[in-house]
Amino acid sequence: MQGQGPGYPGGYGQPGPLSSGGQMAGGGPIQGGPMPGGSPPPASGPMPGGGPLHSGGPRPNDGSRVIPMVDARDVHKSFHHNEVLRGISMQIWRQEVVVLLGPSGSGKTTFLRCINHLEKINHGRIYVDGELIGYRELPNGELREDSEANIARKRAELGMVFQRFNLFPHLTALQNITEAPIRVRGVPRAQAEARARELLAKVGLADKADAYPNRLSGGQQQRVAIARALAMDPKLMLFDEPTSALDPELVGEVLKVMRQLAEEGMTMVVVTHEMGFAREVADRAIFIDGGVIVEQGRPTEMFANPREERTRAFLRKIL
Amino acid sequence: MCTTTPFLDQLCQIVTLGGHFRWSAVGTYLFNPYIVETIWLVIGLAILAQVFGTLIGLLLYFMRRTRFAASRWAANAYIWFFRGTPLLVQIYLVSYGINYIGLDPPLRAINFFPAIGYSQVQMYFFVAALLALSWNEGAYMAEIVRAGIDSIDPGQLEAARSLGMTYFVAMRRIVLPQAARTIVPPLGNEFNGMLKNTSLASVIGLTELLQTSINIGNALFLQLELFVVASFWYLMMTTVWTAIQAYIERKLNVSVTDFGPGQGSWTQRLLGFGRRGPVAVAGAGGINVPADRGAR
Ligand SMILES: Nc1ncnc2c1ncn2[C@@H]1O[C@H](COP(=O)(O)OP(=O)(O)O)[C@@H](O)[C@H]1O
Ligand SMILES: [Mg+2]
């Protein structure tokens, strides 16, 4: 099978770009996972040829697409004796936009944090772009935590946007964006600044380059935070409730930036309760409750006809 | 010897301790060159000890934050010892310790101080005092550093790491510059104490301000007068430092709540972190920014 990364241990042996059932049921461990019923494969979506949602984005039609951008296999995570993730398995495909839904405390944040190894996992594996994240596998199959430098290098390729923005308050908007490219990638300052200005323009904040975060509204701060993540040219963006700390009138400006990113073909995992965004932008919605995937499917279908009672109860509350 | 006016005479009796205290001698020796030159020695010793003490405090912070139990244990034992024994005893311990391990002959051979005009100052005593003062200070700075770093939202470190920074890069570039705002005020108080604690080095023979005053006072039978001279200079140093500290804190106070234009650079400049970009343009006060934040 072409294009497999060296670190990626098979298991996706179906030839060629995914067969019709590939996205969710394609031979991966997800079948053994806790997903009852498994929703039917979406008619369109992130498969070559593209859904209508992605008409603008580039869609490579090559073998590399066979390796999921994120491949989580039976991920378990406990805090002390509190098991927060109880066997999450999912694949997220290149250029796919996946929305994670679920009640508060269901483990959505924890799962996102596991994807870039801000959180250690107790069991299972997470591959990002074919490479194990956070750990390396010993010849005997045991996992060892990877070196800090390796973890940092992999994290640098994943962007993360936080509910509370977490901008660096002692740095201007521009410096917030240039800090990591300069310190982590060694990009020359002038080049990093030029790129940062481009990104600020892209998120509609060209005039705020020299403003400190506390001079910016929540919506502006979150857009700077997105630009900061984009400055590392991530191959995947993780959003943890990016709009839930915002006043309602500021939500739109952030969603607009995210929508634009999706159209450009960014692979995105978004925890959000913005159902409009989920419906219009996401290829897939995954409903998590109690640390397991309860149901997943195309957002429009899932919101209209949830098959699980728990999903129905949740959607009733937020729709 | 005072005066013939009854009231003034009584007052004079009091301030001269019945005619025994010679204020004129205080005036004579206040600016005695042997005294005055020790002021720079005291300031130099205090600054060096404070710098090393702060670095040790940082090191202890990191030692206590690793997952290696031995490192945490060692740091805690260190702090336990240096906070639990008198500084004076520590000065004796270090001084005699250097002697016992045979390091004093090479130190005595170093002619640095005579070469810069301090004929009485021995490197051996200076090093012993510096080590004891810094080690002791490190134990106290460890707590101050911890309070400062722990006051920073863990989300800052997370955001930095999510961008691919390693722990130390994230600490140096993101967390410490912010923690410095909390650390600097108590650090200033520590330095005030440090200026005075240098006087303890007199017991091992370092001819700093106090020891020099004692030597002159003993030679001339003017002990009390020379203690007053020493007090005057300690008071001068701490007073000037308090003014400097107030200035620094005024600068910092503004920026603790407001990382605004100009202020944002203060601790960075103070501690040598990074480079400052262009001055910020104040934008419209954001919705999540309390109105008073805008006031400067
Ligand atoms: N660092 C932590 N230590 C202990 N418990 C935690 C920690 N982080 C999260 N949890 C617990 O894990 C559960 C899931 O949290 P989280 O992933 O934040 O849920 P969600 O984002 O879906 O609201 C919650 O019960 C929370 O209390
Ligand atoms: Mg959450």
PDB file of N, CA and C and ligand atoms in Angstrom, chain A residues 79 82 84 103-110, ligand 1:
ATOM      1  N   PHE A  79      -7.998   9.822  35.572  1.00  0.00           N
ATOM      2  CA  PHE A  79      -7.382  10.706  36.558  1.00  0.00           C
ATOM      3  C   PHE A  79      -7.589  10.023  37.896  1.00  0.00           C
ATOM      4  N   ASN A  82     -10.659   7.907  38.470  1.00  0.00           N
ATOM      5  CA  ASN A  82     -11.782   8.374  37.674  1.00  0.00           C
ATOM      6  C   ASN A  82     -11.469   8.134  36.189  1.00  0.00           C
ATOM      7  N   VAL A  84     -11.904   8.650  32.666  1.00  0.00           N
ATOM      8  CA  VAL A  84     -12.566   9.707  31.910  1.00  0.00           C
ATOM      9  C   VAL A  84     -12.775   9.289  30.456  1.00  0.00           C
ATOM     10  N   PRO A 103     -21.986  16.059  26.657  1.00  0.00           N
ATOM     11  CA  PRO A 103     -22.245  16.859  27.850  1.00  0.00           C
ATOM     12  C   PRO A 103     -20.943  17.230  28.544  1.00  0.00           C
ATOM     13  N   SER A 104     -21.034  18.218  29.400  1.00  0.00           N
ATOM     14  CA  SER A 104     -19.877  18.664  30.159  1.00  0.00           C
ATOM     15  C   SER A 104     -19.340  17.510  31.003  1.00  0.00           C
ATOM     16  N   GLY A 105     -18.033  17.348  30.983  1.00  0.00           N
ATOM     17  CA  GLY A 105     -17.427  16.285  31.776  1.00  0.00           C
ATOM     18  C   GLY A 105     -17.365  14.949  31.063  1.00  0.00           C
ATOM     19  N   SER A 106     -17.769  14.918  29.778  1.00  0.00           N
ATOM     20  CA  SER A 106     -17.794  13.641  29.081  1.00  0.00           C
ATOM     21  C   SER A 106     -16.412  13.241  28.562  1.00  0.00           C
ATOM     22  N   GLY A 107     -15.435  14.156  28.640  1.00  0.00           N
ATOM     23  CA  GLY A 107     -14.078  13.787  28.255  1.00  0.00           C
ATOM     24  C   GLY A 107     -13.611  14.378  26.938  1.00  0.00           C
ATOM     25  N   LYS A 108     -14.361  15.330  26.386  1.00  0.00           N
ATOM     26  CA  LYS A 108     -13.993  15.905  25.089  1.00  0.00           C
ATOM     27  C   LYS A 108     -12.648  16.634  25.161  1.00  0.00           C
ATOM     28  N   THR A 109     -12.528  17.488  26.166  1.00  0.00           N
ATOM     29  CA  THR A 109     -11.278  18.228  26.318  1.00  0.00           C
ATOM     30  C   THR A 109     -10.118  17.263  26.538  1.00  0.00           C
ATOM     31  N   THR A 110     -10.355  16.309  27.403  1.00  0.00           N
ATOM     32  CA  THR A 110      -9.304  15.344  27.710  1.00  0.00           C
ATOM     33  C   THR A 110      -8.852  14.623  26.441  1.00  0.00           C
TER      34      THR A 110
HETATM   35  N1  LIG C   1      -6.321  17.318  35.293  1.00  0.00           N
HETATM   36  C1  LIG C   1      -7.396  16.646  35.753  1.00  0.00           C
HETATM   37  N2  LIG C   1      -7.356  16.027  36.949  1.00  0.00           N
HETATM   38  C2  LIG C   1      -8.421  15.363  37.417  1.00  0.00           C
HETATM   39  N3  LIG C   1      -9.576  15.228  36.769  1.00  0.00           N
HETATM   40  C3  LIG C   1      -9.697  15.818  35.573  1.00  0.00           C
HETATM   41  C4  LIG C   1      -8.615  16.557  35.009  1.00  0.00           C
HETATM   42  N4  LIG C   1      -9.001  17.032  33.807  1.00  0.00           N
HETATM   43  C5  LIG C   1     -10.265  16.602  33.634  1.00  0.00           C
HETATM   44  N5  LIG C   1     -10.682  15.868  34.683  1.00  0.00           N
HETATM   45  C6  LIG C   1     -11.994  15.226  34.828  1.00  0.00           C
HETATM   46  O1  LIG C   1     -12.242  14.524  33.662  1.00  0.00           O
HETATM   47  C7  LIG C   1     -13.592  14.592  33.309  1.00  0.00           C
HETATM   48  C8  LIG C   1     -13.716  15.010  31.855  1.00  0.00           C
HETATM   49  O2  LIG C   1     -13.251  16.314  31.728  1.00  0.00           O
HETATM   50  P1  LIG C   1     -13.185  17.050  30.346  1.00  0.00           P
HETATM   51  O3  LIG C   1     -12.361  16.249  29.418  1.00  0.00           O
HETATM   52  O4  LIG C   1     -12.720  18.428  30.628  1.00  0.00           O
HETATM   53  O5  LIG C   1     -14.688  17.048  29.877  1.00  0.00           O
HETATM   54  P2  LIG C   1     -15.401  17.942  28.786  1.00  0.00           P
HETATM   55  O6  LIG C   1     -14.371  18.731  28.058  1.00  0.00           O
HETATM   56  O7  LIG C   1     -16.127  16.976  27.933  1.00  0.00           O
HETATM   57  O8  LIG C   1     -16.340  18.825  29.543  1.00  0.00           O
HETATM   58  C9  LIG C   1     -14.249  15.545  34.269  1.00  0.00           C
HETATM   59  O9  LIG C   1     -14.950  14.796  35.214  1.00  0.00           O
HETATM   60  C10 LIG C   1     -13.094  16.248  34.926  1.00  0.00           C
HETATM   61  O10 LIG C   1     -13.407  16.538  36.255  1.00  0.00           O
END
